[in-house]
Coordinates of C-alpha atoms in Angstrom, one line a residue:
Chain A
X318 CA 97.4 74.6 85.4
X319 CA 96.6 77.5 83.2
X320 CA 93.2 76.4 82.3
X321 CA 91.7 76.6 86.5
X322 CA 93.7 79.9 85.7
X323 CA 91.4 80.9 83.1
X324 CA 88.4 78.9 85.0
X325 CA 88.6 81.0 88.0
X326 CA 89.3 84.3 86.1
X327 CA 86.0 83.6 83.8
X328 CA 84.3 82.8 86.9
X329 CA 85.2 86.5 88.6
X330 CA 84.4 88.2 85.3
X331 CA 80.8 86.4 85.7
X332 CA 80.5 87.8 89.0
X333 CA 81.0 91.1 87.7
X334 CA 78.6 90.7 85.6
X335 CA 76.0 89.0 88.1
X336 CA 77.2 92.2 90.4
X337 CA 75.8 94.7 87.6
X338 CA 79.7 95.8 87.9
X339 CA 80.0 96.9 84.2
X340 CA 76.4 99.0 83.9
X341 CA 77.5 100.9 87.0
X342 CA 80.4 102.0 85.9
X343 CA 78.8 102.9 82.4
X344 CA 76.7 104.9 84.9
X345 CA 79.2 106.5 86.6
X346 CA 81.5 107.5 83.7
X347 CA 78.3 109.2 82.1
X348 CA 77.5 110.9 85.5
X349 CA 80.8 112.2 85.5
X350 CA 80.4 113.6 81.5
X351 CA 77.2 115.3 82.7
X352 CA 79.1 116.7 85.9
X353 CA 82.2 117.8 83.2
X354 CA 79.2 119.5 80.7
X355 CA 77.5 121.5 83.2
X356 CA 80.8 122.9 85.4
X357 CA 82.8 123.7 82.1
X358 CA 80.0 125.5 80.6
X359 CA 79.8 127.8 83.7
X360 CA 83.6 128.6 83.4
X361 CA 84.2 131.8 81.9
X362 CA 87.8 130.5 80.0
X363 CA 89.2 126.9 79.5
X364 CA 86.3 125.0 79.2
X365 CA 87.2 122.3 77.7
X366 CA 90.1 121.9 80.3
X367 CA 88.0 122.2 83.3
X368 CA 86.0 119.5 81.7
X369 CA 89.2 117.3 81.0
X370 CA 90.5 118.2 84.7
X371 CA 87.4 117.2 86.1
X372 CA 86.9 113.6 84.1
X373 CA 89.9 112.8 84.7
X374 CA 90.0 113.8 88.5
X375 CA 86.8 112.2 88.9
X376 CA 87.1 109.0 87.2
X377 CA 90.4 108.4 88.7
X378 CA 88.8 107.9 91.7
X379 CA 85.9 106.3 90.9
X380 CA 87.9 103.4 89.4
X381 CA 89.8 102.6 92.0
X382 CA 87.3 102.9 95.0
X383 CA 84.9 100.8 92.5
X384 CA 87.5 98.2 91.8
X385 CA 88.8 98.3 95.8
X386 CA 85.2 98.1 96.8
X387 CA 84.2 94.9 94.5
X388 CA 87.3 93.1 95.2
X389 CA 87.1 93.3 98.7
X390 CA 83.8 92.6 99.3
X391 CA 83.9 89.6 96.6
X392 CA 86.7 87.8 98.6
X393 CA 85.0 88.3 102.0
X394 CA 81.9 86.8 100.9
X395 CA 84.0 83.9 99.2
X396 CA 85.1 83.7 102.2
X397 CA 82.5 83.7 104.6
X398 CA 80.3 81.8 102.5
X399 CA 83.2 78.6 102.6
X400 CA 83.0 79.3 98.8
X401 CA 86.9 79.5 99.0
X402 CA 87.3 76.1 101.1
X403 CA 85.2 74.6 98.4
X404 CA 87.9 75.8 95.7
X405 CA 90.5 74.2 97.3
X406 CA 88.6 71.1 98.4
X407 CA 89.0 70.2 94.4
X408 CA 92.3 69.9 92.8
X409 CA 93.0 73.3 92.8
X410 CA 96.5 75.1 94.0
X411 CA 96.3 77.9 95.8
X412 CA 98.4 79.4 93.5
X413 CA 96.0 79.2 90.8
X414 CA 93.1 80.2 92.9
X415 CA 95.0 83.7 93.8
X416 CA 96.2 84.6 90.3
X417 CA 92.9 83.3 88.5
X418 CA 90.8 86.0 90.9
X419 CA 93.7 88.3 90.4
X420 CA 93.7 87.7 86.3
X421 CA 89.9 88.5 87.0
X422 CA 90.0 91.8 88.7
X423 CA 92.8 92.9 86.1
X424 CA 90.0 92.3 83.4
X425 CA 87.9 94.2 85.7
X426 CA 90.3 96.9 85.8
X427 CA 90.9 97.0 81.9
X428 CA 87.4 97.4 81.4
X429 CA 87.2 100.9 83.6
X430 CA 90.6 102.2 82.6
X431 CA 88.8 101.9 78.8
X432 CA 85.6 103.6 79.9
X433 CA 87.8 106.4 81.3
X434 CA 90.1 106.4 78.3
X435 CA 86.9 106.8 76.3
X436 CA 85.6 109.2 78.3
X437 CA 88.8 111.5 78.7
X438 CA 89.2 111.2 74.6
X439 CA 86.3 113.6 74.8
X440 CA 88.2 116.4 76.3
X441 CA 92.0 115.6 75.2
X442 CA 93.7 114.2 71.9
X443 CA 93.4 110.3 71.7
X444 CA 96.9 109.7 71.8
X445 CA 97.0 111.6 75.3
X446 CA 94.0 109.8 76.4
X447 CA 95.3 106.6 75.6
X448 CA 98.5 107.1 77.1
X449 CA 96.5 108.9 80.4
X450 CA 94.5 105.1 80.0
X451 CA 97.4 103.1 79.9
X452 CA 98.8 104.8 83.0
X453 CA 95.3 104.7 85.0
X454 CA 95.1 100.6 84.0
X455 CA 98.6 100.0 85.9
X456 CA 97.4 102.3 88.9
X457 CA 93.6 100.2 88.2
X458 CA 96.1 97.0 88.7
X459 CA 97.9 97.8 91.8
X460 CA 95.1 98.7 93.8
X461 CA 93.5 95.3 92.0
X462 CA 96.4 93.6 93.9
X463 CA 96.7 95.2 96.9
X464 CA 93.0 94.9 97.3
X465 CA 93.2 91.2 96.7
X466 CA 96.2 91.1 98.9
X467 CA 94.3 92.6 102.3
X468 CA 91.1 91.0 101.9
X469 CA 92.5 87.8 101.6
X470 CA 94.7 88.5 105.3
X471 CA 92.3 90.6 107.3
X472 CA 89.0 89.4 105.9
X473 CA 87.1 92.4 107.0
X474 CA 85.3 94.3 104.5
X475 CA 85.9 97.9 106.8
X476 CA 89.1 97.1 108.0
X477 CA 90.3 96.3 104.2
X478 CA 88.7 98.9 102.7
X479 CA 90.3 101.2 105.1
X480 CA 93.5 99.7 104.3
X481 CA 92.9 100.5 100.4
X482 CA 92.2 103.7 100.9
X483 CA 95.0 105.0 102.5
X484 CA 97.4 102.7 100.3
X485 CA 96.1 104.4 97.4
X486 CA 96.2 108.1 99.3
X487 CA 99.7 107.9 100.0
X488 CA 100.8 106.3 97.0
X489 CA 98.7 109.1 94.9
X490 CA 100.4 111.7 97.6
X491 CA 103.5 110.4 97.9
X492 CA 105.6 112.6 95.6
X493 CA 103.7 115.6 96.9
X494 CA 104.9 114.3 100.3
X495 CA 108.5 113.8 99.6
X496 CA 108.2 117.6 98.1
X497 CA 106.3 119.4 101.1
X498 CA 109.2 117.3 103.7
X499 CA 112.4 119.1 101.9
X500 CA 110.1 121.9 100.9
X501 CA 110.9 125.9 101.2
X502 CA 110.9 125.6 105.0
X503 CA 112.9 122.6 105.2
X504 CA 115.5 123.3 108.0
X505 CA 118.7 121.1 107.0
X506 CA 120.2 122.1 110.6
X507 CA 116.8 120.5 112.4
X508 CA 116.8 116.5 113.9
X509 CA 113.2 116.4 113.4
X510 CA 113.3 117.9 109.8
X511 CA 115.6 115.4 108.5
X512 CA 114.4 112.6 110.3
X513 CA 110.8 113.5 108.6
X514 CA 112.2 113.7 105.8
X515 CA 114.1 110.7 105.7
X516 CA 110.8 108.8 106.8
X517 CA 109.2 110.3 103.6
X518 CA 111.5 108.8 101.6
X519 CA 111.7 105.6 103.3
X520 CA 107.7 105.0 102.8
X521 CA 108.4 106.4 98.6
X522 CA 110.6 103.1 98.5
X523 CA 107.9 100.8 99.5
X524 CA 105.1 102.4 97.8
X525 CA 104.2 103.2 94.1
X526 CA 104.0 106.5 92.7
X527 CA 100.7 106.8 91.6
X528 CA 101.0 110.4 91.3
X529 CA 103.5 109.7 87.9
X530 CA 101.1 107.1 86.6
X531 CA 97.9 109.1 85.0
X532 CA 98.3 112.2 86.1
X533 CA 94.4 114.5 85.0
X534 CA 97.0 117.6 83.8
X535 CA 97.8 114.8 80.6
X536 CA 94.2 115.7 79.7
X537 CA 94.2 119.4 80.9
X538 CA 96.7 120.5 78.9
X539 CA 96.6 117.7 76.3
X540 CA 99.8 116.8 76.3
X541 CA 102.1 113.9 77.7
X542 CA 105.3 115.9 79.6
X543 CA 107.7 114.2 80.7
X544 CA 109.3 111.4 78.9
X545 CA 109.7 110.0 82.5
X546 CA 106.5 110.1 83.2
X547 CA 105.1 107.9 80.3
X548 CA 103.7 104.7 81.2
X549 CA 105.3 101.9 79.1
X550 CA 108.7 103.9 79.6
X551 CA 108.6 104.8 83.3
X552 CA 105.9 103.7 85.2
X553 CA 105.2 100.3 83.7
X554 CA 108.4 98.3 85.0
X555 CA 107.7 99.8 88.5
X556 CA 103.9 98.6 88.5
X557 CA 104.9 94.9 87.2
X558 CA 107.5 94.6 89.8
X559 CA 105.0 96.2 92.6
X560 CA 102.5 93.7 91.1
X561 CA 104.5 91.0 91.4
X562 CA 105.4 91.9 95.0
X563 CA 101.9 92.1 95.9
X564 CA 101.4 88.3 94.3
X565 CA 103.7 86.8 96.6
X566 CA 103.1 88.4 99.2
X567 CA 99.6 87.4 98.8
X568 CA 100.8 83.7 97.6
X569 CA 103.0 83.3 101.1
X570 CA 99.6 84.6 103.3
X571 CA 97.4 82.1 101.4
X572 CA 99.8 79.5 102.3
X573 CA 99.9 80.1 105.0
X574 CA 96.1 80.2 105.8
X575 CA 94.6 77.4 107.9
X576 CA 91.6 76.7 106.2
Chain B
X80 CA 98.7 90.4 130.0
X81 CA 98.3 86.6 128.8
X82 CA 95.1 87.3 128.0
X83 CA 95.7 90.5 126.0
X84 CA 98.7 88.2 124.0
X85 CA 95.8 86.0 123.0
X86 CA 93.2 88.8 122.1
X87 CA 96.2 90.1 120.4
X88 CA 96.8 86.9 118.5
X89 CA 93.3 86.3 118.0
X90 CA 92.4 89.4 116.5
X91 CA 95.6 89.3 114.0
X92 CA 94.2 86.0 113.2
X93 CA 97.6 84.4 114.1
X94 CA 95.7 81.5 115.4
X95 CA 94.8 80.4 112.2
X96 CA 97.7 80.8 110.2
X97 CA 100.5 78.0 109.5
X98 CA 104.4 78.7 110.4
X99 CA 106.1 80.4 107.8
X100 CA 108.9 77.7 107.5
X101 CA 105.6 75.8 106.0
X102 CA 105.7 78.3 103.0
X103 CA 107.2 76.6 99.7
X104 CA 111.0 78.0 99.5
X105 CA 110.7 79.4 96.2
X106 CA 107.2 81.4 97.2
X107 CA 109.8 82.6 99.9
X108 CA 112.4 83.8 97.5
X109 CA 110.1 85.2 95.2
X110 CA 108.9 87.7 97.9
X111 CA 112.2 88.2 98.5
X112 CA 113.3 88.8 95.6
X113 CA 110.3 90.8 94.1
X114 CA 110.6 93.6 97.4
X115 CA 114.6 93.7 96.7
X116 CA 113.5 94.4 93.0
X117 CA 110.5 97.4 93.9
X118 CA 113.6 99.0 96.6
X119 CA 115.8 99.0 94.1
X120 CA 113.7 100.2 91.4
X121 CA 112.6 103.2 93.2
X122 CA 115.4 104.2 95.0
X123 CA 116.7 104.3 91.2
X124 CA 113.8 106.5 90.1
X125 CA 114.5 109.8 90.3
X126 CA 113.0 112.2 92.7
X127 CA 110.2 114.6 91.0
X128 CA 111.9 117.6 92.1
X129 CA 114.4 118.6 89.6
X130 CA 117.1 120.7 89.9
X131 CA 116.1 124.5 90.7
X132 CA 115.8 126.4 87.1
X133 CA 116.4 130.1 87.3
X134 CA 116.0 131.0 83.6
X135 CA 113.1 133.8 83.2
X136 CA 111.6 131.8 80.2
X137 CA 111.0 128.4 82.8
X138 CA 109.7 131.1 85.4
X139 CA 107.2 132.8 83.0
X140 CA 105.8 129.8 81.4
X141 CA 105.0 128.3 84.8
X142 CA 103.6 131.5 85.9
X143 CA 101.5 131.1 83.2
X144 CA 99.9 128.2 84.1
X145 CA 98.6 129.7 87.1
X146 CA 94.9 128.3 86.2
X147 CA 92.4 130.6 86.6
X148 CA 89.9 130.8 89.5
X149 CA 87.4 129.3 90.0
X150 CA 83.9 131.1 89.9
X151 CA 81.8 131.1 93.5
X152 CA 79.2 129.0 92.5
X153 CA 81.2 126.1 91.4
X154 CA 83.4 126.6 94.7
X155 CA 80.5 126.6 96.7
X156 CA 79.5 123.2 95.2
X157 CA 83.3 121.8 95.3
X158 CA 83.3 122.5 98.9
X159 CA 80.6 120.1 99.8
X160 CA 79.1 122.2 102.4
X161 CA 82.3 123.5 104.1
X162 CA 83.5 126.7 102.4
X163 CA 85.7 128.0 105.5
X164 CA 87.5 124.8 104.9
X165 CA 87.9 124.5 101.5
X166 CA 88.6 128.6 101.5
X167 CA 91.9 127.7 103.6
X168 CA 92.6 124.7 101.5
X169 CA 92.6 127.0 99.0
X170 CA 95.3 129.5 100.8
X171 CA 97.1 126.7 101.5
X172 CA 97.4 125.7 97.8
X173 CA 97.7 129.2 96.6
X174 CA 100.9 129.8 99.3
X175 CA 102.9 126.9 97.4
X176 CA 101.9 127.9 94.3
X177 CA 104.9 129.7 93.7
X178 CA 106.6 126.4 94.3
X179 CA 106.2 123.8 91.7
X180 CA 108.1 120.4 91.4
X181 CA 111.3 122.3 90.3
X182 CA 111.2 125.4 89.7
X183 CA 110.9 127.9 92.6
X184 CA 109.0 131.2 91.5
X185 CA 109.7 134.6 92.0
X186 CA 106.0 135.9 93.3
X187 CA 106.8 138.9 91.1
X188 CA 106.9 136.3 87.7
X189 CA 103.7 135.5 88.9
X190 CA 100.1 136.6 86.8
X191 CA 98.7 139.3 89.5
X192 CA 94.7 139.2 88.2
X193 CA 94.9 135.7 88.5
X194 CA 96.4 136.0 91.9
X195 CA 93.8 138.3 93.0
X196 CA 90.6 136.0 91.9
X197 CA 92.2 133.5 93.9
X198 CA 92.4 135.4 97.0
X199 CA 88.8 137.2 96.2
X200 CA 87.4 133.5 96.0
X201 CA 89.1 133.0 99.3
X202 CA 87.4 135.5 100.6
X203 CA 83.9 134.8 98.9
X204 CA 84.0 131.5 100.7
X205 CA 84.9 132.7 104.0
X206 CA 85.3 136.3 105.2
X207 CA 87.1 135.5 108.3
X208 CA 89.8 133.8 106.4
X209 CA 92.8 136.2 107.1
X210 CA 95.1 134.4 104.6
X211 CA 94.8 136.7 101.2
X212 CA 94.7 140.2 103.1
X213 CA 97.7 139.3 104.7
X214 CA 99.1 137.5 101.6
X215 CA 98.3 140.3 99.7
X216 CA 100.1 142.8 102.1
X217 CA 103.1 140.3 102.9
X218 CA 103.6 138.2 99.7
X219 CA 102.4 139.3 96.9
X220 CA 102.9 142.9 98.1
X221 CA 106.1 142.6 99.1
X222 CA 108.1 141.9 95.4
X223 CA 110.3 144.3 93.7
X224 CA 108.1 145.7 91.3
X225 CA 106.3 148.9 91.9
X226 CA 103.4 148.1 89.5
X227 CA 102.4 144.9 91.2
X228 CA 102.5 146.2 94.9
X229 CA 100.3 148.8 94.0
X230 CA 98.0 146.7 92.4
X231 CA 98.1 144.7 95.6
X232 CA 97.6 147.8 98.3
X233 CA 94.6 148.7 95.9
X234 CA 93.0 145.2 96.3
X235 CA 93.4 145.2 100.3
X236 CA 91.5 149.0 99.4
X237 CA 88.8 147.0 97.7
X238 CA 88.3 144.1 100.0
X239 CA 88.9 146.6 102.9
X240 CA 85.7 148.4 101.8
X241 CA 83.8 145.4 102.1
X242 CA 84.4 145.2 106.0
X243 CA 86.1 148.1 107.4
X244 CA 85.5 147.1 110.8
X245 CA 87.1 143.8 110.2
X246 CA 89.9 144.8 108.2
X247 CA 90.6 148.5 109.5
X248 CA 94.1 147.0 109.9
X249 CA 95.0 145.9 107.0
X250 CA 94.4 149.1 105.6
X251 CA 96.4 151.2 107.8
X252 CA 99.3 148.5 106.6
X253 CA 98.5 149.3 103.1
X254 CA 98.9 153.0 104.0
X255 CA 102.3 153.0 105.1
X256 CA 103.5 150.1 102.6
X257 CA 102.3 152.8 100.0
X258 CA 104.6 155.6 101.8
X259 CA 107.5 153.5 103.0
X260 CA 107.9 150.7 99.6
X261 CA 106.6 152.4 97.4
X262 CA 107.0 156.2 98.5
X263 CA 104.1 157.0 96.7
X264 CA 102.4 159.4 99.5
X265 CA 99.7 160.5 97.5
X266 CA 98.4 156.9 97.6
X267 CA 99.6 156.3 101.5
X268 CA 97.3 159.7 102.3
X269 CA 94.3 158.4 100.0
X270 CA 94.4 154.9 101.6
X271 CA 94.7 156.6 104.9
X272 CA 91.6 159.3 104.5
X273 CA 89.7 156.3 103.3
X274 CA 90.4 154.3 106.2
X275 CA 89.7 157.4 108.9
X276 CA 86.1 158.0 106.5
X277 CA 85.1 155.1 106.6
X278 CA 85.7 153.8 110.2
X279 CA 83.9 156.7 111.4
X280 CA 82.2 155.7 115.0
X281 CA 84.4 152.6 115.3
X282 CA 87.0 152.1 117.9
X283 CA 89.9 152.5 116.3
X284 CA 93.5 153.6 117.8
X285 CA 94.7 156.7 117.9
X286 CA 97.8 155.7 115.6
X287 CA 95.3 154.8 112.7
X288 CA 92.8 157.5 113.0
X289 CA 95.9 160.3 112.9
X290 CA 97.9 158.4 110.1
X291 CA 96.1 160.5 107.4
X292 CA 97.0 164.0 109.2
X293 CA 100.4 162.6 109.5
X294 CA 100.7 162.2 105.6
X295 CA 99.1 165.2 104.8
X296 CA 101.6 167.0 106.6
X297 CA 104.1 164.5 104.8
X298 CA 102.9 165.5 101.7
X299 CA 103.8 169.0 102.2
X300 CA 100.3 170.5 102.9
X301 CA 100.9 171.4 106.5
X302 CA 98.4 174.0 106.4
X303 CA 95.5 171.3 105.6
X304 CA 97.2 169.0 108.1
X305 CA 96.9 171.1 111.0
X306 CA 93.0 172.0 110.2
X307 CA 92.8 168.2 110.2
X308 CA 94.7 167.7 113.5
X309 CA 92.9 170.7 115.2
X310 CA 89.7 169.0 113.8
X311 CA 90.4 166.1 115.4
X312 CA 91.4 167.5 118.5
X313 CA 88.2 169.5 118.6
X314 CA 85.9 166.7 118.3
X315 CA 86.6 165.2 121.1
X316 CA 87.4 161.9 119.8
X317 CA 90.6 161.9 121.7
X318 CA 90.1 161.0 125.1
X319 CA 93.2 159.7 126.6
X320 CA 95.4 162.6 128.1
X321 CA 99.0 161.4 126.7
X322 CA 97.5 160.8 123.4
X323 CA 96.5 164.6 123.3
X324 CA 99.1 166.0 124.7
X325 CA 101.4 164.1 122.2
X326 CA 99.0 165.2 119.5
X327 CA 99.0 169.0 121.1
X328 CA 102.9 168.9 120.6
X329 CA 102.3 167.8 117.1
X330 CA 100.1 170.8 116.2
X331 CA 102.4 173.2 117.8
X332 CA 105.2 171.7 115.7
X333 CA 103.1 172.2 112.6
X334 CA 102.4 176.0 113.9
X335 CA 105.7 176.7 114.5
X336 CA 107.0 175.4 111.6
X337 CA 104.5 177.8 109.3
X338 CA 105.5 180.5 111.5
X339 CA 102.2 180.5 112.7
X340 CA 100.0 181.4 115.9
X341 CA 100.2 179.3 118.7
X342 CA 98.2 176.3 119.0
X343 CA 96.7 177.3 122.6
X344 CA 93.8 179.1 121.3
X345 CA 92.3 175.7 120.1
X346 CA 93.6 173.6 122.8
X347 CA 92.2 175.1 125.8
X348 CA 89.1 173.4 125.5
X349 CA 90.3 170.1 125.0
X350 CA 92.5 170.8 127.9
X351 CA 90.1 171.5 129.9
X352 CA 87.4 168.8 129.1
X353 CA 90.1 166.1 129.7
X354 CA 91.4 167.6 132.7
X355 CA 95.1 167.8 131.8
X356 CA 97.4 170.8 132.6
X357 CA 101.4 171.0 131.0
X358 CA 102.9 170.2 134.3
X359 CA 101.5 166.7 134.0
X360 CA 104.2 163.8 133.2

């Protein structure tokens, strides 16, 4: 069992590889160090936090449309090119198949939440970076998953990608969201102000909070704040329990593919 | 509608999936079980807004954090080609900045300078963004503390000099702000005179080319104030009959007041050129 696991997962790591995955993200961290140098250095105060805030604001993104990008259009090619019906033409489960590309992509992911890390350890203390790394891995994981996840059921590389993007925009808005709907000119008397409201917070049950899982003001002011707000305290139980949502979910639409 | 069923079904790719009584049981109840687990853990996790925190200390530290703005170049660049846009993004962010996750800010706790580079910065980006003149009038002019409303009605000054066509009326706000919140006329008159100098040949209404005579007379000097009216009158720049007649009574107000001669000396021209007699309505 765990070794077509591991066989699949090597095989996706490969792929990175054969994709030129990890010198273009080598490429884009650095871009984004040159980018930090030459804004801070114009700033007349704080430079070193403007050049923190804008690592970290940058690579943040980066990451995940990199990661979303790759998985997505990975699995559509496996699966346009039959590559997928050839997996489970050998003994393979579809169980394995799912988590061995998922066990893949989280390598993936570990590998640009450490080039950020490195990266933001530039600007802020290591501990804060590491923590700020830990936090951007689980968000690096969840879009991993969900990625995996729609690919695998719409098997369009547009209509997917689309799908990522506003996944990951309303998870990373989300708490900004719930804020702006009982905001300063929330009207408790108004129908459609609490109904918006509640809708807000029906959508924050469903999605994660990205905006508590690396936030760039860690770096900015180089400190972790709330004890809430740590990753292995608060945020990690939330993404492994997302995470394994988004497995079986994607388990149940792989069974029930007809291949 | 059968048809549109099957494009439906086809385009949802329905049509190649198996029934989900097919699906192993446990697959089932782990999906089951792993949503009820992510509703439960999040409707468990707190909300980010914490309760409201009046102390001063909480207030000023946030204020604090206000980050400073941004200089042009670099907003330029962060705008990506759309400056008008990203200057209202900007007033947007600025307007709830007073509001943080928790902790709702008195505008007056807020770092004033800072305040102002923001809303120059707005303006850099895009002069026709109305946001910081009327923030700066409205908001941030509007607080408690005499200090910071002045600094505020002297920045709509600034920025007013920049465009006086454009933002005649701003100015004329800032005037009377100065006299009636702060009840500093010396600063309502000097706003005022600015605004009447420097608007010169523009069509302006009456009520904000007179404010200035208006304050001068406010101000005590009712001897310079009725020069200034009489001025006025004598240019000619007053063409509308109830406006001078109203401005007429005015200056024989003033007269009367001092004790003086009457007015009728320096109106008959005026009278005359606009064609109005006192019997009119």
């Amino acid at each position: 069992m765990f070794h077509h696991i591991a066989a699949i997962a090597r095989h996706t790591i490969r792929e990175t590889h054969h994709g030129r995955l990890p010198w273009i993200a080598i490429g884009l961290v650095l871009l984004c160090v040159l980018m930090a140098e030459f804004i801070g250095n114009t700033a007349l105060t704080d430079a070193e936090q403007i050049k923190a805030g804008i690592v970290g604001f940058a690579l943040r993104w980066l990451g995940a449309l990199l990661l979303a990008v790759f998985v997505i259009a990975s699995q559509v090619r496996e699966s346009e090119d039959r590559i997928i019906e050839l997996f489970f033409s050998l003994p393979i489960r579809r169980e394995h198949y799912f988590l061995g590309k998922l066990l893949g992509y989280l390598a993936l992911a570990a590998y640009l939440a450490l080039l950020a890390g490195l990266a933001a350890a530039l600007y802020a203390p290591p501990a804060v970076a590491l923590a700020w790394a830990l936090g951007h891995l689980l968000e690096l994981a969840l879009v991993a998953g969900f990625a995996l996840l729609v690919a695998i059921s719409i098997g369009n590389i547009t209509a997917a990608t689309c799908a990522v993007a506003g996944f990951y925009m309303l998870a990373r808005g989300i708490g900004a969201l719930q804020l702006m709907a009982t905001g300063p000119f929330y009207d408790a008397d108004s129908l459609a102000d609490r109904f918006l409201a509640a809708a807000v917070d029906y959508v924050a049950l469903i999605v994660p909070h990205f905006d508590r899982y690396a936030p760039v003001d860690w770096l900015v002011r180089g400190e972790v704040r709330a004890v809430t707000d740590i990753p292995l305290g608060g945020s990690l139980p939330q993404a492994a329990v997302y995470l394994l949502l988004l497995c079986a979910a994607g388990l149940v639409d792989l069974r029930r593919k007809q291949l | 509608m059968r048809r549109l069923r099957l494009r439906l079904r086809c385009l949802s790719g329905a049509g190649q999936q198996r029934r989900l009584r097919e699906v192993p049981r446990p697959l089932l109840l782990l999906f089951a079980g792993a949503l009820a687990a992510q509703l439960l853990l999040a409707s468990a996790t707190p909300r980010r807004e914490a309760p409201l925190q009046d102390s001063a200390s909480a207030a000023t530290a946030a204020a604090a954090e206000m980050p400073q703005a941004f200089i042009e170049p670099v907003a330029r660049a962060m705008a990506l080609g759309d400056p008008a846009t990203f200057s209202r993004a900007l007033s947007l962010w600025l307007q709830n900045a007073d509001y943080e996750p928790g902790l709702s800010l008195p505008l007056a706790s807020l770092d004033y300078p800072r305040v102002g580079a923001w809303l120059d910065l707005q303006l850099a980006l895009d002069a026709e963004n109305r946001f910081p003149m009327l923030a700066a009038l409205h908001l941030y002019g509007s607080v408690g503390e005499r200090d910071k409303v002045r600094w505020m009605l002297e920045w709509v000054a600034r920025h007013f000099r920049e465009a006086p066509a454009a933002r005649w009326r701003y100015m004329a706000e800032a005037a009377v702000k100065a006299k009636h919140k702060l009840g500093d006329l010396q600063l309502a008159y000097r706003l005022a005179s600015e605004l009447d100098q420097r608007t010169r040949g523009l069509p302006l209404p009456g009520w904000a080319r007179q404010l200035h005579i208006f304050l001068k007379a406010d101000l005590g000097e009712r001897e310079e104030a009725r020069a200034l009216l009489g001025a006025l009158i004598e240019s000619g720049q007053i063409t509308r009959p109830e406006e001078l007649r109203f401005l007429s009574h005015k200056l024989a107000e003033m007269t009367a007041q001092k004790g003086d001669e009457n007015p009728d000396e320096v109106l008959t021209n005026r009278r005359q050129s606009v064609d109005i007699s006192p019997s009119m309505p």
